[in-house]
PDB file of C-alpha atoms and ligand atoms in Angstrom:
ATOM      1  CA  UNK A   1      -0.005  -5.896  39.256  1.00 50.00           C
ATOM      2  CA  UNK A   2       0.234  -2.680  41.298  1.00 54.00           C
ATOM      3  CA  UNK A   3      -2.539  -0.133  41.255  1.00 62.00           C
ATOM      4  CA  UNK A   4      -1.280   2.921  39.372  1.00 65.00           C
ATOM      5  CA  UNK A   5      -2.733   6.193  40.562  1.00 65.00           C
ATOM      6  CA  UNK A   6      -3.004   9.564  38.850  1.00 62.00           C
ATOM      7  CA  UNK A   7      -0.251  10.758  41.169  1.00 62.00           C
ATOM      8  CA  UNK A   8       2.037   8.097  39.678  1.00 63.00           C
ATOM      9  CA  UNK A   9       1.155   9.277  36.183  1.00 60.00           C
ATOM     10  CA  UNK A  10       1.646  12.959  36.764  1.00 56.00           C
ATOM     11  CA  UNK A  11       4.043  12.708  39.671  1.00 47.00           C
ATOM     12  CA  UNK A  12       6.918  14.503  38.086  1.00 43.00           C
ATOM     13  CA  UNK A  13       6.861  15.511  34.444  1.00 43.00           C
ATOM     14  CA  UNK A  14       9.807  17.353  33.017  1.00 43.00           C
ATOM     15  CA  UNK A  15      11.487  19.753  35.322  1.00 40.00           C
ATOM     16  CA  UNK A  16       9.965  18.713  38.608  1.00 42.00           C
ATOM     17  CA  UNK A  17      12.703  16.629  40.180  1.00 44.00           C
ATOM     18  CA  UNK A  18      14.557  17.700  43.289  1.00 42.00           C
ATOM     19  CA  UNK A  19      17.766  16.343  44.778  1.00 42.00           C
ATOM     20  CA  UNK A  20      17.787  16.605  48.514  1.00 43.00           C
ATOM     21  CA  UNK A  21      21.024  17.785  50.015  1.00 50.00           C
ATOM     22  CA  UNK A  22      22.245  19.305  46.729  1.00 44.00           C
ATOM     23  CA  UNK A  23      21.711  22.747  45.314  1.00 42.00           C
ATOM     24  CA  UNK A  24      18.058  23.042  44.397  1.00 37.00           C
ATOM     25  CA  UNK A  25      17.356  21.560  40.969  1.00 37.00           C
ATOM     26  CA  UNK A  26      13.603  21.885  40.994  1.00 46.00           C
ATOM     27  CA  UNK A  27      13.402  22.484  37.286  1.00 66.00           C
ATOM     28  CA  UNK A  28      15.807  19.907  35.921  1.00 87.00           C
ATOM     29  CA  UNK A  29      15.196  17.926  32.779  1.00 94.00           C
ATOM     30  CA  UNK A  30      17.720  15.145  32.178  1.00 95.00           C
ATOM     31  CA  UNK A  31      19.215  14.721  28.723  1.00 97.00           C
ATOM     32  CA  UNK A  32      21.522  11.706  28.862  1.00 98.00           C
ATOM     33  CA  UNK A  33      23.623  10.652  25.875  1.00 98.00           C
ATOM     34  CA  UNK A  34      24.865   7.111  25.390  1.00 98.00           C
ATOM     35  CA  UNK A  35      27.671   7.251  22.839  1.00 98.00           C
ATOM     36  CA  UNK A  36      27.971   3.447  22.865  1.00 98.00           C
ATOM     37  CA  UNK A  37      31.097   2.273  20.979  1.00 98.00           C
ATOM     38  CA  UNK A  38      31.500   5.516  19.072  1.00 97.00           C
ATOM     39  CA  UNK A  39      34.198   8.112  19.413  1.00 96.00           C
ATOM     40  CA  UNK A  40      37.931   8.610  19.667  1.00 97.00           C
ATOM     41  CA  UNK A  41      39.709  11.756  20.809  1.00 97.00           C
ATOM     42  CA  UNK A  42      38.653  13.435  17.577  1.00 96.00           C
ATOM     43  CA  UNK A  43      35.162  13.544  19.076  1.00 96.00           C
ATOM     44  CA  UNK A  44      36.230  15.736  21.992  1.00 97.00           C
ATOM     45  CA  UNK A  45      35.362  18.806  19.921  1.00 97.00           C
ATOM     46  CA  UNK A  46      31.801  17.538  19.691  1.00 97.00           C
ATOM     47  CA  UNK A  47      31.657  17.174  23.476  1.00 97.00           C
ATOM     48  CA  UNK A  48      32.981  20.699  23.888  1.00 96.00           C
ATOM     49  CA  UNK A  49      30.309  21.964  21.511  1.00 97.00           C
ATOM     50  CA  UNK A  50      27.719  20.185  23.665  1.00 97.00           C
ATOM     51  CA  UNK A  51      29.059  21.878  26.761  1.00 95.00           C
ATOM     52  CA  UNK A  52      28.994  25.330  25.149  1.00 95.00           C
ATOM     53  CA  UNK A  53      25.483  24.770  23.857  1.00 95.00           C
ATOM     54  CA  UNK A  54      24.342  23.439  27.212  1.00 94.00           C
ATOM     55  CA  UNK A  55      25.692  26.527  28.962  1.00 91.00           C
ATOM     56  CA  UNK A  56      23.893  28.807  26.526  1.00 91.00           C
ATOM     57  CA  UNK A  57      20.678  26.842  26.903  1.00 90.00           C
ATOM     58  CA  UNK A  58      20.796  26.992  30.651  1.00 86.00           C
ATOM     59  CA  UNK A  59      21.614  30.691  30.605  1.00 86.00           C
ATOM     60  CA  UNK A  60      18.608  31.423  28.414  1.00 73.00           C
ATOM     61  CA  UNK A  61      15.872  33.160  30.383  1.00 63.00           C
ATOM     62  CA  UNK A  62      13.195  30.536  30.689  1.00 59.00           C
ATOM     63  CA  UNK A  63       9.545  31.356  31.065  1.00 45.00           C
ATOM     64  CA  UNK A  64       8.481  33.623  33.850  1.00 39.00           C
ATOM     65  CA  UNK A  65       9.077  33.113  37.501  1.00 39.00           C
ATOM     66  CA  UNK A  66      10.749  29.713  37.181  1.00 39.00           C
ATOM     67  CA  UNK A  67      13.272  30.855  39.762  1.00 40.00           C
ATOM     68  CA  UNK A  68      15.836  28.563  38.195  1.00 42.00           C
ATOM     69  CA  UNK A  69      19.428  29.685  37.933  1.00 45.00           C
ATOM     70  CA  UNK A  70      22.028  28.740  35.359  1.00 44.00           C
ATOM     71  CA  UNK A  71      22.658  25.031  35.338  1.00 45.00           C
ATOM     72  CA  UNK A  72      19.346  24.240  36.939  1.00 54.00           C
ATOM     73  CA  UNK A  73      17.200  23.748  33.887  1.00 82.00           C
ATOM     74  CA  UNK A  74      18.603  21.032  31.673  1.00 91.00           C
ATOM     75  CA  UNK A  75      21.161  18.554  32.937  1.00 92.00           C
ATOM     76  CA  UNK A  76      23.178  17.005  30.128  1.00 95.00           C
ATOM     77  CA  UNK A  77      25.069  13.808  30.807  1.00 97.00           C
ATOM     78  CA  UNK A  78      27.427  12.320  28.226  1.00 98.00           C
ATOM     79  CA  UNK A  79      28.334   8.651  28.568  1.00 98.00           C
ATOM     80  CA  UNK A  80      31.293   8.220  26.208  1.00 98.00           C
ATOM     81  CA  UNK A  81      33.383   5.067  25.772  1.00 98.00           C
ATOM     82  CA  UNK A  82      35.504   4.496  28.887  1.00 98.00           C
ATOM     83  CA  UNK A  83      38.659   5.293  26.896  1.00 98.00           C
ATOM     84  CA  UNK A  84      37.450   8.870  26.410  1.00 98.00           C
ATOM     85  CA  UNK A  85      36.289   9.630  29.935  1.00 97.00           C
ATOM     86  CA  UNK A  86      39.441  11.151  31.334  1.00 97.00           C
ATOM     87  CA  UNK A  87      40.189  13.303  28.291  1.00 97.00           C
ATOM     88  CA  UNK A  88      36.578  14.408  28.124  1.00 97.00           C
ATOM     89  CA  UNK A  89      36.515  15.296  31.816  1.00 95.00           C
ATOM     90  CA  UNK A  90      39.587  17.481  31.285  1.00 94.00           C
ATOM     91  CA  UNK A  91      38.258  19.006  28.107  1.00 94.00           C
ATOM     92  CA  UNK A  92      34.883  19.862  29.667  1.00 93.00           C
ATOM     93  CA  UNK A  93      36.296  20.684  33.079  1.00 89.00           C
ATOM     94  CA  UNK A  94      33.634  18.306  34.392  1.00 84.00           C
ATOM     95  CA  UNK A  95      33.612  18.198  38.167  1.00 77.00           C
ATOM     96  CA  UNK A  96      31.763  15.303  39.735  1.00 74.00           C
ATOM     97  CA  UNK A  97      29.404  16.479  42.448  1.00 71.00           C
ATOM     98  CA  UNK A  98      29.172  19.984  41.059  1.00 67.00           C
ATOM     99  CA  UNK A  99      25.419  20.288  40.619  1.00 61.00           C
ATOM    100  CA  UNK A 100      25.884  23.542  38.722  1.00 63.00           C
ATOM    101  CA  UNK A 101      27.889  22.137  35.846  1.00 68.00           C
ATOM    102  CA  UNK A 102      25.660  21.803  32.805  1.00 80.00           C
ATOM    103  CA  UNK A 103      27.358  18.679  31.473  1.00 94.00           C
ATOM    104  CA  UNK A 104      28.330  15.701  33.577  1.00 95.00           C
ATOM    105  CA  UNK A 105      29.935  12.458  32.467  1.00 97.00           C
ATOM    106  CA  UNK A 106      28.915   8.867  32.872  1.00 98.00           C
ATOM    107  CA  UNK A 107      30.209   5.398  32.120  1.00 98.00           C
ATOM    108  CA  UNK A 108      28.264   2.902  30.014  1.00 98.00           C
ATOM    109  CA  UNK A 109      28.763  -0.077  32.307  1.00 98.00           C
ATOM    110  CA  UNK A 110      30.835  -1.137  35.291  1.00 98.00           C
ATOM    111  CA  UNK A 111      31.845  -4.390  36.928  1.00 98.00           C
ATOM    112  CA  UNK A 112      30.296  -5.355  40.265  1.00 97.00           C
ATOM    113  CA  UNK A 113      33.694  -5.909  41.889  1.00 97.00           C
ATOM    114  CA  UNK A 114      35.886  -2.997  42.987  1.00 95.00           C
ATOM    115  CA  UNK A 115      38.905  -4.684  41.364  1.00 95.00           C
ATOM    116  CA  UNK A 116      40.095  -8.153  40.469  1.00 97.00           C
ATOM    117  CA  UNK A 117      40.966 -10.617  37.730  1.00 98.00           C
ATOM    118  CA  UNK A 118      38.327  -9.470  35.234  1.00 97.00           C
ATOM    119  CA  UNK A 119      40.122  -8.959  31.945  1.00 97.00           C
ATOM    120  CA  UNK A 120      38.653  -6.165  29.898  1.00 96.00           C
ATOM    121  CA  UNK A 121      36.257  -4.930  32.573  1.00 97.00           C
ATOM    122  CA  UNK A 122      36.172  -1.533  34.250  1.00 98.00           C
ATOM    123  CA  UNK A 123      35.195  -0.961  37.872  1.00 98.00           C
ATOM    124  CA  UNK A 124      32.922   1.798  39.132  1.00 98.00           C
ATOM    125  CA  UNK A 125      35.830   3.255  41.079  1.00 97.00           C
ATOM    126  CA  UNK A 126      37.883   3.461  37.882  1.00 98.00           C
ATOM    127  CA  UNK A 127      35.056   5.296  36.158  1.00 98.00           C
ATOM    128  CA  UNK A 128      34.769   7.727  39.062  1.00 97.00           C
ATOM    129  CA  UNK A 129      38.531   8.190  39.040  1.00 96.00           C
ATOM    130  CA  UNK A 130      38.362   9.047  35.337  1.00 97.00           C
ATOM    131  CA  UNK A 131      35.733  11.742  35.922  1.00 96.00           C
ATOM    132  CA  UNK A 132      32.386   9.946  35.720  1.00 97.00           C
ATOM    133  CA  UNK A 133      29.489  10.886  37.970  1.00 96.00           C
ATOM    134  CA  UNK A 134      26.902   8.515  36.529  1.00 97.00           C
ATOM    135  CA  UNK A 135      26.925   5.049  34.998  1.00 98.00           C
ATOM    136  CA  UNK A 136      24.430   3.223  32.820  1.00 98.00           C
ATOM    137  CA  UNK A 137      23.547  -0.128  34.318  1.00 97.00           C
ATOM    138  CA  UNK A 138      21.769  -3.012  32.611  1.00 96.00           C
ATOM    139  CA  UNK A 139      21.433  -1.469  29.167  1.00 96.00           C
ATOM    140  CA  UNK A 140      19.668  -3.932  26.850  1.00 94.00           C
ATOM    141  CA  UNK A 141      22.826  -4.246  24.746  1.00 95.00           C
ATOM    142  CA  UNK A 142      24.612  -5.463  27.899  1.00 95.00           C
ATOM    143  CA  UNK A 143      21.743  -7.815  28.729  1.00 92.00           C
ATOM    144  CA  UNK A 144      21.641  -9.314  25.244  1.00 90.00           C
ATOM    145  CA  UNK A 145      25.287  -9.051  24.157  1.00 92.00           C
ATOM    146  CA  UNK A 146      26.918  -9.870  27.494  1.00 94.00           C
ATOM    147  CA  UNK A 147      24.242 -12.062  29.080  1.00 94.00           C
ATOM    148  CA  UNK A 148      23.762  -9.761  32.049  1.00 95.00           C
ATOM    149  CA  UNK A 149      20.920 -10.805  34.342  1.00 94.00           C
ATOM    150  CA  UNK A 150      19.050  -9.156  37.208  1.00 94.00           C
ATOM    151  CA  UNK A 151      21.372 -10.157  40.079  1.00 95.00           C
ATOM    152  CA  UNK A 152      24.450  -9.026  38.118  1.00 96.00           C
ATOM    153  CA  UNK A 153      22.822  -5.715  37.283  1.00 96.00           C
ATOM    154  CA  UNK A 154      21.755  -5.203  40.885  1.00 95.00           C
ATOM    155  CA  UNK A 155      25.335  -5.903  42.038  1.00 96.00           C
ATOM    156  CA  UNK A 156      26.645  -3.426  39.491  1.00 97.00           C
ATOM    157  CA  UNK A 157      24.228  -0.783  40.760  1.00 96.00           C
ATOM    158  CA  UNK A 158      25.415  -1.337  44.306  1.00 96.00           C
ATOM    159  CA  UNK A 159      29.058  -1.184  43.204  1.00 97.00           C
ATOM    160  CA  UNK A 160      28.337   2.065  41.400  1.00 97.00           C
ATOM    161  CA  UNK A 161      26.717   3.615  44.461  1.00 96.00           C
ATOM    162  CA  UNK A 162      29.571   2.409  46.686  1.00 96.00           C
ATOM    163  CA  UNK A 163      32.014   4.178  44.375  1.00 97.00           C
ATOM    164  CA  UNK A 164      30.004   7.397  44.588  1.00 96.00           C
ATOM    165  CA  UNK A 165      28.453   7.106  41.121  1.00 97.00           C
ATOM    166  CA  UNK A 166      24.768   7.532  40.369  1.00 96.00           C
ATOM    167  CA  UNK A 167      23.560   4.415  38.548  1.00 97.00           C
ATOM    168  CA  UNK A 168      21.053   4.820  35.742  1.00 98.00           C
ATOM    169  CA  UNK A 169      19.103   1.555  35.669  1.00 97.00           C
ATOM    170  CA  UNK A 170      17.836   0.589  32.231  1.00 97.00           C
ATOM    171  CA  UNK A 171      14.765  -1.605  31.837  1.00 96.00           C
ATOM    172  CA  UNK A 172      12.719  -2.484  28.773  1.00 94.00           C
ATOM    173  CA  UNK A 173      10.767  -5.215  27.086  1.00 91.00           C
ATOM    174  CA  UNK A 174      12.027  -7.031  23.982  1.00 87.00           C
ATOM    175  CA  UNK A 175       8.915  -6.873  21.865  1.00 84.00           C
ATOM    176  CA  UNK A 176       5.941  -4.620  21.933  1.00 79.00           C
ATOM    177  CA  UNK A 177       3.529  -5.976  24.510  1.00 66.00           C
ATOM    178  CA  UNK A 178      -0.162  -6.396  24.107  1.00 55.00           C
ATOM    179  CA  UNK A 179      -2.834  -5.071  26.406  1.00 48.00           C
ATOM    180  CA  UNK A 180      -1.401  -1.584  26.680  1.00 55.00           C
ATOM    181  CA  UNK A 181      -4.940  -0.289  26.978  1.00 53.00           C
ATOM    182  CA  UNK A 182      -4.920  -0.758  30.737  1.00 51.00           C
ATOM    183  CA  UNK A 183      -1.145  -0.404  31.070  1.00 48.00           C
ATOM    184  CA  UNK A 184      -0.737  -3.908  32.438  1.00 55.00           C
ATOM    185  CA  UNK A 185       0.277  -5.885  29.364  1.00 72.00           C
ATOM    186  CA  UNK A 186       3.184  -8.269  29.086  1.00 79.00           C
ATOM    187  CA  UNK A 187       5.537  -5.304  28.626  1.00 81.00           C
ATOM    188  CA  UNK A 188       4.449  -3.922  31.972  1.00 84.00           C
ATOM    189  CA  UNK A 189       5.017  -7.260  33.640  1.00 84.00           C
ATOM    190  CA  UNK A 190       8.494  -7.513  32.102  1.00 86.00           C
ATOM    191  CA  UNK A 191       9.726  -4.115  33.187  1.00 87.00           C
ATOM    192  CA  UNK A 192       8.152  -4.429  36.604  1.00 87.00           C
ATOM    193  CA  UNK A 193       9.972  -7.733  37.135  1.00 89.00           C
ATOM    194  CA  UNK A 194      13.233  -6.296  35.807  1.00 92.00           C
ATOM    195  CA  UNK A 195      13.036  -3.353  38.182  1.00 92.00           C
ATOM    196  CA  UNK A 196      12.280  -5.629  41.131  1.00 89.00           C
ATOM    197  CA  UNK A 197      15.400  -7.649  40.354  1.00 91.00           C
ATOM    198  CA  UNK A 198      17.795  -4.753  39.999  1.00 91.00           C
ATOM    199  CA  UNK A 199      16.803  -2.190  42.643  1.00 91.00           C
ATOM    200  CA  UNK A 200      19.183  -2.180  45.613  1.00 85.00           C
ATOM    201  CA  UNK A 201      17.664  -2.151  49.096  1.00 82.00           C
ATOM    202  CA  UNK A 202      19.522   1.006  50.072  1.00 82.00           C
ATOM    203  CA  UNK A 203      17.990   4.275  48.901  1.00 82.00           C
ATOM    204  CA  UNK A 204      19.688   6.063  46.025  1.00 88.00           C
ATOM    205  CA  UNK A 205      19.400   9.814  45.595  1.00 86.00           C
ATOM    206  CA  UNK A 206      18.431  10.375  42.929  1.00 91.00           C
ATOM    207  CA  UNK A 207      17.087   7.019  41.792  1.00 94.00           C
ATOM    208  CA  UNK A 208      17.310   7.149  38.001  1.00 95.00           C
ATOM    209  CA  UNK A 209      15.457   4.602  35.892  1.00 96.00           C
ATOM    210  CA  UNK A 210      15.447   4.605  32.098  1.00 97.00           C
ATOM    211  CA  UNK A 211      12.523   2.952  30.345  1.00 97.00           C
ATOM    212  CA  UNK A 212      13.993   1.734  27.068  1.00 96.00           C
ATOM    213  CA  UNK A 213      11.843  -0.667  25.045  1.00 94.00           C
ATOM    214  CA  UNK A 214      14.374  -2.762  23.136  1.00 93.00           C
ATOM    215  CA  UNK A 215      12.258  -2.714  20.008  1.00 93.00           C
ATOM    216  CA  UNK A 216      12.541   1.083  19.956  1.00 95.00           C
ATOM    217  CA  UNK A 217      16.342   1.258  20.322  1.00 96.00           C
ATOM    218  CA  UNK A 218      17.948   2.313  17.062  1.00 96.00           C
ATOM    219  CA  UNK A 219      14.867   1.406  15.031  1.00 96.00           C
ATOM    220  CA  UNK A 220      13.189   4.762  14.562  1.00 96.00           C
ATOM    221  CA  UNK A 221      10.098   3.367  16.282  1.00 95.00           C
ATOM    222  CA  UNK A 222       8.753   4.752  19.549  1.00 96.00           C
ATOM    223  CA  UNK A 223       5.792   3.821  21.719  1.00 94.00           C
ATOM    224  CA  UNK A 224       2.705   5.995  21.718  1.00 94.00           C
ATOM    225  CA  UNK A 225       2.861   8.829  24.234  1.00 96.00           C
ATOM    226  CA  UNK A 226       0.234   7.249  26.477  1.00 93.00           C
ATOM    227  CA  UNK A 227       2.208   4.006  26.527  1.00 92.00           C
ATOM    228  CA  UNK A 228       5.283   5.853  27.786  1.00 95.00           C
ATOM    229  CA  UNK A 229       3.173   7.655  30.407  1.00 95.00           C
ATOM    230  CA  UNK A 230       1.782   4.317  31.632  1.00 92.00           C
ATOM    231  CA  UNK A 231       5.211   2.711  31.807  1.00 93.00           C
ATOM    232  CA  UNK A 232       6.736   5.727  33.551  1.00 95.00           C
ATOM    233  CA  UNK A 233       3.897   5.643  36.085  1.00 94.00           C
ATOM    234  CA  UNK A 234       4.352   1.919  36.602  1.00 93.00           C
ATOM    235  CA  UNK A 235       8.092   2.342  37.188  1.00 94.00           C
ATOM    236  CA  UNK A 236       7.585   5.259  39.561  1.00 94.00           C
ATOM    237  CA  UNK A 237       5.003   3.302  41.515  1.00 92.00           C
ATOM    238  CA  UNK A 238       7.171   0.155  41.628  1.00 92.00           C
ATOM    239  CA  UNK A 239      10.213   2.172  42.693  1.00 92.00           C
ATOM    240  CA  UNK A 240       8.316   3.778  45.569  1.00 90.00           C
ATOM    241  CA  UNK A 241       7.021   0.389  46.667  1.00 88.00           C
ATOM    242  CA  UNK A 242      10.392  -1.337  46.529  1.00 86.00           C
ATOM    243  CA  UNK A 243      12.913   1.277  47.526  1.00 83.00           C
ATOM    244  CA  UNK A 244      12.922   3.594  50.531  1.00 81.00           C
ATOM    245  CA  UNK A 245      13.470   6.615  48.324  1.00 84.00           C
ATOM    246  CA  UNK A 246      11.458   9.827  48.569  1.00 86.00           C
ATOM    247  CA  UNK A 247       9.172  10.155  45.538  1.00 85.00           C
ATOM    248  CA  UNK A 248      10.720  13.479  44.584  1.00 85.00           C
ATOM    249  CA  UNK A 249      14.081  11.747  44.205  1.00 90.00           C
ATOM    250  CA  UNK A 250      12.862   9.447  41.446  1.00 93.00           C
ATOM    251  CA  UNK A 251      13.888  10.304  37.908  1.00 95.00           C
ATOM    252  CA  UNK A 252      12.238   8.433  35.044  1.00 96.00           C
ATOM    253  CA  UNK A 253      13.831   8.709  31.609  1.00 97.00           C
ATOM    254  CA  UNK A 254      12.530   7.436  28.304  1.00 98.00           C
ATOM    255  CA  UNK A 255      15.019   6.007  25.765  1.00 98.00           C
ATOM    256  CA  UNK A 256      14.676   4.511  22.301  1.00 98.00           C
ATOM    257  CA  UNK A 257      14.872   6.464  19.017  1.00 98.00           C
ATOM    258  CA  UNK A 258      14.682   9.877  20.671  1.00 98.00           C
ATOM    259  CA  UNK A 259      15.397  12.461  17.982  1.00 98.00           C
ATOM    260  CA  UNK A 260      15.053  16.247  17.723  1.00 97.00           C
ATOM    261  CA  UNK A 261      11.717  15.818  15.945  1.00 97.00           C
ATOM    262  CA  UNK A 262      10.056  13.679  18.622  1.00 97.00           C
ATOM    263  CA  UNK A 263      11.831  15.005  21.719  1.00 97.00           C
ATOM    264  CA  UNK A 264       9.360  17.758  22.379  1.00 97.00           C
ATOM    265  CA  UNK A 265       6.406  15.361  22.557  1.00 97.00           C
ATOM    266  CA  UNK A 266       8.319  12.875  24.725  1.00 98.00           C
ATOM    267  CA  UNK A 267       9.694  15.489  27.129  1.00 96.00           C
ATOM    268  CA  UNK A 268       6.211  16.900  27.543  1.00 95.00           C
ATOM    269  CA  UNK A 269       4.764  13.620  28.817  1.00 97.00           C
ATOM    270  CA  UNK A 270       3.566  13.427  32.399  1.00 95.00           C
ATOM    271  CA  UNK A 271       5.955  11.567  34.638  1.00 95.00           C
ATOM    272  CA  UNK A 272       8.882  11.703  32.194  1.00 96.00           C
ATOM    273  CA  UNK A 273      11.847  13.600  33.623  1.00 95.00           C
ATOM    274  CA  UNK A 274      14.112  13.335  30.616  1.00 97.00           C
ATOM    275  CA  UNK A 275      15.488  11.149  27.862  1.00 98.00           C
ATOM    276  CA  UNK A 276      18.285   8.670  27.249  1.00 98.00           C
ATOM    277  CA  UNK A 277      19.580   9.219  23.737  1.00 98.00           C
ATOM    278  CA  UNK A 278      21.776   6.886  21.711  1.00 98.00           C
ATOM    279  CA  UNK A 279      22.268   7.598  18.007  1.00 97.00           C
ATOM    280  CA  UNK A 280      21.414  11.303  18.232  1.00 98.00           C
ATOM    281  CA  UNK A 281      23.719  11.957  21.185  1.00 98.00           C
ATOM    282  CA  UNK A 282      27.129  12.093  19.560  1.00 94.00           C
ATOM    283  CA  UNK A 283      26.192  14.899  17.236  1.00 96.00           C
ATOM    284  CA  UNK A 284      26.288  18.133  19.226  1.00 98.00           C
ATOM    285  CA  UNK A 285      23.676  19.690  16.940  1.00 98.00           C
ATOM    286  CA  UNK A 286      21.160  16.891  17.411  1.00 98.00           C
ATOM    287  CA  UNK A 287      21.824  16.393  21.109  1.00 98.00           C
ATOM    288  CA  UNK A 288      21.488  20.100  21.839  1.00 97.00           C
ATOM    289  CA  UNK A 289      18.378  20.309  19.685  1.00 97.00           C
ATOM    290  CA  UNK A 290      16.853  17.606  21.877  1.00 97.00           C
ATOM    291  CA  UNK A 291      17.866  19.480  25.026  1.00 96.00           C
ATOM    292  CA  UNK A 292      16.448  22.701  23.632  1.00 94.00           C
ATOM    293  CA  UNK A 293      13.010  21.073  23.489  1.00 94.00           C
ATOM    294  CA  UNK A 294      13.067  20.861  27.257  1.00 90.00           C
ATOM    295  CA  UNK A 295      13.160  24.646  27.415  1.00 83.00           C
ATOM    296  CA  UNK A 296      11.341  25.790  24.312  1.00 72.00           C
ATOM    297  CA  UNK A 297       9.197  22.950  22.968  1.00 66.00           C
ATOM    298  CA  UNK A 298       8.221  24.875  19.814  1.00 57.00           C
ATOM    299  CA  UNK A 299      11.811  25.465  18.592  1.00 52.00           C
TER     300      UNK A 299
HETATM  301  P1  PGA B   1      18.814   5.151  20.281  1.00 79.21           P
HETATM  302  O1  PGA B   1      19.518   4.385  21.495  1.00 79.21           O
HETATM  303  O2  PGA B   1      18.520   6.544  20.742  1.00 79.21           O
HETATM  304  O3  PGA B   1      19.834   5.116  19.175  1.00 79.21           O
HETATM  305  O4  PGA B   1      17.584   4.403  19.940  1.00 79.21           O
HETATM  306  C1  PGA B   1      19.071   4.545  22.808  1.00 79.21           C
HETATM  307  C2  PGA B   1      19.889   3.691  23.744  1.00 79.21           C
HETATM  308  O5  PGA B   1      20.302   2.594  23.363  1.00 79.21           O
HETATM  309  O6  PGA B   1      20.157   4.099  24.885  1.00 79.21           O
END
């Protein structure tokens, strides 16, 4: 197993991720919502409420001397069902590539091929065409429900990047591992192996990895804070080892039962740049309350 250093553990923390070549986003915390198979056009109002709230949050003076401008503090990403992407992009006036927009859109999955005889699938290019800027890749519900494996997920990530999307690679163990004391239990081995299988050779900027223990998804259970710190450090270290990406381009998210009442503690963990939220993401109130913790943890 790799040797995790203190730099890996504290390497980023919320609000310390930069994107080279873009407007400076030195103080970004990522709040990504996975709507899963929820939402028809009636839910567009909820997305609009998220956008308004996100704008207000980012316009709120934050601390002293942060130097951050509007849009730089908390980056919200909504990943709605593919059927809603185009309408949501119009409704939110979401502009892919516009680093200043507070809310960007993402797909929940894409095929590895640009087009072809794949009934029911959606390509990365189609997602981009519909207004997506990001796409979740290898979510555990795709791994378990659609038998996706490492090579498929890697190919999807490459297809996403080729279409101009930023892939968000999801990794996570099925059951709570033992031996967390030193951070190198079976869970650590699982996610390290998963990451090794899915990371493309070409550098991605940013490289976004979501640590989502399957046993925490939708269950109300979350790992202890130090467990998340260890896993985030392990992923950061493994990403640096395996991908020619500058360390300050690596974004590590935690996902699994993130709620307004635990978001503050999770977002405050060293090496965690944000959260991937499922159940609490399609309610504007809850999603914004989670985002607010990135700015004012005590609220
Ligand atoms: P949850 O889902 O927040 O409902 O646990 C997270 C996810 O599946 O991405």
